[in-house]
Coordinates of C-alpha atoms and ligand atoms in Angstrom, one line a residue:
M22 CA 89.8 94.2 134.4
Q23 CA 90.0 90.4 134.4
D24 CA 90.0 88.6 131.0
Y25 CA 86.7 86.9 130.2
I26 CA 84.9 84.9 127.6
I27 CA 81.2 85.0 127.0
R28 CA 79.4 82.1 125.4
A29 CA 76.3 83.3 123.7
T30 CA 73.8 82.6 121.0
A31 CA 71.8 84.8 118.6
G32 CA 69.3 84.4 115.8
N33 CA 67.1 82.2 117.9
E34 CA 70.0 80.0 118.9
S35 CA 70.9 79.3 115.3
V36 CA 74.2 81.2 115.7
R37 CA 76.8 80.1 118.3
I38 CA 79.1 82.8 119.6
F39 CA 82.2 83.1 121.7
A40 CA 83.7 86.5 122.4
V41 CA 86.7 87.2 124.6
N42 CA 88.9 89.9 126.1
T43 CA 92.4 88.4 126.5
K44 CA 94.6 91.5 127.3
N45 CA 96.0 90.1 130.5
L46 CA 96.8 86.7 129.3
V47 CA 98.4 87.9 126.1
N48 CA 100.4 90.4 128.1
K49 CA 101.6 87.7 130.4
A50 CA 102.7 85.6 127.4
A51 CA 104.6 88.5 125.9
K52 CA 106.4 89.2 129.2
L53 CA 107.3 85.5 129.7
H54 CA 108.6 85.1 126.2
K55 CA 110.0 88.6 125.7
T56 CA 108.4 88.7 122.2
T57 CA 108.8 91.4 119.6
P58 CA 105.5 93.3 118.9
V59 CA 104.8 91.2 115.7
A60 CA 105.6 88.0 117.6
T61 CA 103.3 89.1 120.5
A62 CA 100.5 89.7 117.9
A63 CA 101.0 86.2 116.3
L64 CA 101.2 84.4 119.7
G65 CA 98.4 86.5 121.2
R66 CA 95.9 85.9 118.3
T67 CA 96.5 82.2 118.6
L68 CA 96.1 82.2 122.4
T69 CA 92.9 84.2 122.0
A70 CA 91.5 81.6 119.5
A71 CA 92.6 78.7 121.7
A72 CA 91.0 80.2 124.8
M73 CA 87.6 80.2 122.9
M74 CA 88.1 76.8 121.3
G75 CA 89.1 75.3 124.7
A76 CA 85.7 76.3 126.0
T77 CA 84.1 73.9 123.5
L78 CA 85.9 70.9 125.1
K79 CA 83.7 68.7 127.2
N80 CA 85.9 66.9 129.8
D81 CA 88.4 68.3 132.3
T82 CA 91.2 66.1 130.8
D83 CA 90.5 67.2 127.2
I84 CA 93.3 69.2 125.6
L85 CA 93.3 71.2 122.4
T86 CA 96.5 72.1 120.5
I87 CA 96.9 74.6 117.7
D88 CA 100.2 74.2 115.9
I89 CA 101.1 76.6 113.1
R90 CA 104.2 76.0 111.1
G91 CA 105.3 78.6 108.5
N92 CA 108.3 79.5 106.4
G93 CA 108.4 83.1 107.9
P94 CA 111.0 84.3 110.5
L95 CA 108.7 83.3 113.3
G96 CA 109.1 79.6 112.5
G97 CA 105.9 78.5 114.2
I98 CA 103.4 78.8 117.0
V99 CA 102.3 76.2 119.5
V100 CA 99.4 76.8 121.8
V101 CA 97.5 74.5 124.1
A102 CA 94.2 75.0 125.8
D103 CA 92.1 73.0 128.3
N104 CA 88.3 73.0 128.9
K105 CA 88.6 75.8 131.5
S106 CA 90.2 78.0 128.8
R107 CA 93.6 77.9 130.5
V108 CA 96.1 78.4 127.8
K109 CA 99.8 78.2 127.3
G110 CA 102.0 78.7 124.3
Y111 CA 105.1 79.8 122.6
V112 CA 106.6 80.8 119.2
L113 CA 109.7 79.2 117.9
N114 CA 111.5 82.6 117.4
P115 CA 110.2 85.2 119.9
Q116 CA 112.7 87.8 118.5
A117 CA 111.3 87.6 114.9
E118 CA 110.9 90.9 113.2
M119 CA 109.0 92.0 110.1
P120 CA 108.5 95.5 108.7
N121 CA 105.0 96.9 109.4
K122 CA 102.4 97.0 106.7
A123 CA 100.6 100.1 105.6
K124 CA 99.1 102.3 108.4
G125 CA 101.6 100.8 111.0
K126 CA 99.8 97.4 111.0
L127 CA 101.9 94.5 112.3
D128 CA 102.6 92.0 109.5
V129 CA 101.6 88.8 111.2
G130 CA 101.0 87.0 107.9
G131 CA 104.5 88.0 106.8
V132 CA 106.2 86.8 110.0
V133 CA 104.3 83.5 109.9
G134 CA 104.8 82.9 106.2
I135 CA 103.4 80.1 104.1
G136 CA 102.6 76.8 105.9
V137 CA 100.1 74.7 107.7
L138 CA 97.8 74.9 110.7
T139 CA 97.0 71.8 112.7
V140 CA 94.3 71.6 115.4
T141 CA 94.6 68.5 117.6
K142 CA 92.0 67.5 120.2
D143 CA 93.1 64.9 122.7
M144 CA 89.9 63.7 124.4
G145 CA 91.3 60.6 126.1
L146 CA 90.4 58.4 123.2
K147 CA 92.8 55.9 121.6
E148 CA 93.9 58.4 119.1
P149 CA 93.6 62.2 119.3
V150 CA 91.4 63.8 116.6
S151 CA 93.3 66.2 114.3
G152 CA 92.6 68.4 111.3
Q153 CA 95.1 70.2 109.1
V154 CA 94.7 73.0 106.6
E155 CA 97.1 75.1 104.6
L156 CA 97.5 78.6 105.9
V157 CA 95.3 81.0 104.0
S158 CA 97.2 84.2 104.9
G159 CA 99.1 83.4 108.1
E160 CA 97.0 86.2 109.8
I161 CA 95.6 83.4 112.1
A162 CA 91.9 84.5 112.1
E163 CA 91.4 83.7 108.4
D164 CA 93.4 80.4 108.9
I165 CA 91.2 79.3 111.8
T166 CA 88.0 80.3 109.8
Y167 CA 89.3 78.0 107.0
Y168 CA 90.0 75.2 109.5
F169 CA 86.5 75.4 110.8
A170 CA 85.1 75.3 107.3
V171 CA 87.2 72.4 106.0
S172 CA 87.8 70.2 109.1
E173 CA 84.7 70.8 111.2
Q174 CA 82.3 71.8 108.3
T175 CA 81.1 74.7 110.3
P176 CA 80.7 78.1 108.6
S177 CA 82.4 80.6 110.9
S178 CA 83.5 84.1 111.2
V179 CA 86.6 84.5 113.3
A180 CA 88.1 87.8 114.5
L181 CA 91.3 88.0 116.5
G182 CA 93.3 91.1 117.4
V183 CA 96.2 92.2 119.5
L184 CA 97.2 95.9 119.9
V185 CA 100.7 96.3 121.1
D186 CA 101.7 99.6 122.9
V187 CA 104.8 101.6 122.2
D188 CA 106.4 100.1 125.4
Y189 CA 105.7 96.6 123.9
S190 CA 103.0 95.9 126.5
V191 CA 99.6 94.7 125.3
K192 CA 97.2 97.5 125.1
Q193 CA 94.2 95.5 123.9
A194 CA 93.5 91.9 122.9
G195 CA 90.4 90.0 122.1
G196 CA 88.3 88.4 119.4
Y197 CA 85.2 86.4 118.6
I198 CA 84.1 83.2 116.9
I199 CA 80.6 83.4 115.3
Q200 CA 79.3 80.1 113.9
L201 CA 76.2 79.2 111.9
M202 CA 74.4 76.2 113.1
P203 CA 72.7 74.0 110.5
D204 CA 69.3 75.6 111.3
A205 CA 70.5 79.2 110.6
K206 CA 67.9 81.0 108.5
E207 CA 68.7 82.9 105.3
D208 CA 67.9 86.3 106.9
I209 CA 70.5 85.9 109.7
I210 CA 73.1 84.6 107.1
S211 CA 72.5 87.5 104.8
H212 CA 72.6 89.9 107.8
L213 CA 76.0 88.6 108.8
E214 CA 77.3 88.7 105.2
K215 CA 76.3 92.4 105.1
V216 CA 77.6 93.5 108.5
L217 CA 80.8 91.5 109.1
P218 CA 83.0 92.3 106.1
T219 CA 83.1 96.0 107.0
F220 CA 82.9 95.6 110.8
P221 CA 85.6 97.5 112.8
T222 CA 88.4 95.5 114.3
V223 CA 87.8 94.1 117.8
T224 CA 90.9 95.9 119.2
S225 CA 89.8 99.3 117.8
L226 CA 86.4 98.8 119.5
L227 CA 88.0 97.7 122.8
D228 CA 90.3 100.7 122.6
E229 CA 87.3 102.9 122.3
G230 CA 86.1 101.5 125.6
K231 CA 83.6 99.1 124.3
S232 CA 83.1 95.8 126.1
I233 CA 82.8 92.4 124.2
E234 CA 79.1 92.5 125.1
D235 CA 78.8 95.9 123.4
I236 CA 80.6 94.5 120.3
L237 CA 78.2 91.6 120.0
N238 CA 75.2 93.9 120.4
M239 CA 76.6 95.9 117.5
I240 CA 76.4 92.8 115.3
F241 CA 73.2 91.2 116.6
T242 CA 69.9 92.4 118.1
D243 CA 69.1 89.3 120.1
V244 CA 72.3 88.1 121.9
V245 CA 71.6 85.7 124.7
I246 CA 74.5 85.2 127.1
H247 CA 74.8 81.7 128.5
E248 CA 78.0 81.6 130.4
T249 CA 81.1 83.6 131.4
I250 CA 84.4 81.9 131.5
Y251 CA 87.7 83.3 132.9
P252 CA 90.7 82.3 130.7
K253 CA 94.2 82.4 132.0
F254 CA 97.8 81.9 130.8
Y255 CA 98.7 78.9 132.9
C256 CA 101.5 76.4 132.6
N257 CA 101.4 73.2 134.7
C258 CA 105.1 72.5 134.7
S259 CA 106.9 72.3 138.0
K260 CA 110.3 71.4 139.6
E261 CA 108.7 68.1 140.8
K262 CA 107.4 67.1 137.4
T263 CA 110.8 67.9 135.9
E264 CA 112.4 65.8 138.5
K265 CA 110.1 62.9 137.7
A266 CA 111.1 63.2 134.0
L267 CA 114.8 63.1 134.9
V268 CA 114.3 60.1 137.3
S269 CA 112.5 58.2 134.5
L270 CA 115.8 58.3 132.5
G271 CA 117.3 55.8 134.9
V272 CA 120.6 55.5 136.8
D273 CA 122.9 54.9 133.8
E274 CA 121.6 57.9 131.8
L275 CA 121.7 60.2 134.9
S276 CA 125.2 59.2 135.7
K277 CA 126.3 59.9 132.2
I278 CA 124.8 63.4 132.4
V279 CA 126.7 64.1 135.6
E280 CA 129.9 62.8 134.1
E281 CA 129.6 64.9 130.9
D282 CA 127.8 68.0 132.0
K283 CA 127.9 68.0 135.9
S284 CA 124.3 69.4 136.0
A285 CA 121.1 69.2 134.1
N286 CA 119.1 72.1 132.8
L287 CA 115.6 71.4 131.6
H288 CA 113.6 74.1 129.9
C289 CA 109.8 74.4 129.6
H290 CA 109.1 76.0 126.2
F291 CA 105.5 77.0 127.1
C292 CA 106.3 79.3 130.0
N293 CA 110.1 79.9 129.3
T294 CA 111.1 78.5 132.8
S295 CA 114.3 76.7 133.3
Y296 CA 114.8 74.0 136.0
N297 CA 118.4 73.6 137.0
F298 CA 119.6 70.4 138.8
D299 CA 123.2 70.9 140.0
E300 CA 125.7 68.1 140.6
E301 CA 124.5 67.7 144.2
D302 CA 120.8 67.5 143.1
M303 CA 121.8 64.9 140.5
R304 CA 123.6 62.7 143.0
V305 CA 120.6 62.8 145.3
L306 CA 118.4 61.7 142.4
I307 CA 120.8 58.9 141.5
G308 CA 121.1 57.9 145.1
G309 CA 117.3 57.6 145.3
L310 CA 117.4 55.1 142.4
S311 CA 120.2 52.9 143.4
Ligands
LIG428 ZN1 106.0 75.7 131.9

């Protein structure tokens, strides 16, 4: 089944909802980066959040970045989303390990550690807009909830989950963002305060065969779906773009690289692809400039 996001409302449009199934894109990220299960969970939860947050961007050129830096073995997480919910991202140490918590739960908070979360929205203005908060737990969902409260003044409930199988593939991944609009009435607020704290995890429900629509209907009685969006793991790097970046260094710099290293190897962190330019390629680039 294809990954999808639903954009919905409930409570007479006073509650804004995004819910997503991201199994395929998280699995693709895990394969590209060869992550350990706990690193897959940390990266996957962040990609899942970014896919939903990307859907709030208005223009095709708008870009949202979630940057998490912690003192744990993972080092950090960088994820980028556009307004079509195409996401890409990486962790600084894909091989990071951390003993599981009780009941075999992956210790994402432990592998991330203490640190900060920064969300930057580049909307083509003079300066990008960014908000930074300290990590609450490093479990990502709580940290994003805190970000929404502090930086966007929006009371939210965020759930993010990644279930990793024994063969390291992604068995389930998904989440939701539920946000109260200023006109939310007391009855819907108290309903959510009652239901959500003990609500089962998204991945356990997906694993039982429930859809994200089923999950929302377990929380609300009046869900209205407005749109379906298809998120993807997508990196826009290419050999041509890398070549342009090299050419922009100029003849002198390129000649120095050939002298010292013979070839140039440029690596895209987001999709873990290497672009190699051997001596012959480099001479062609230099020849084109002089
Ligand atoms: Zn790339």
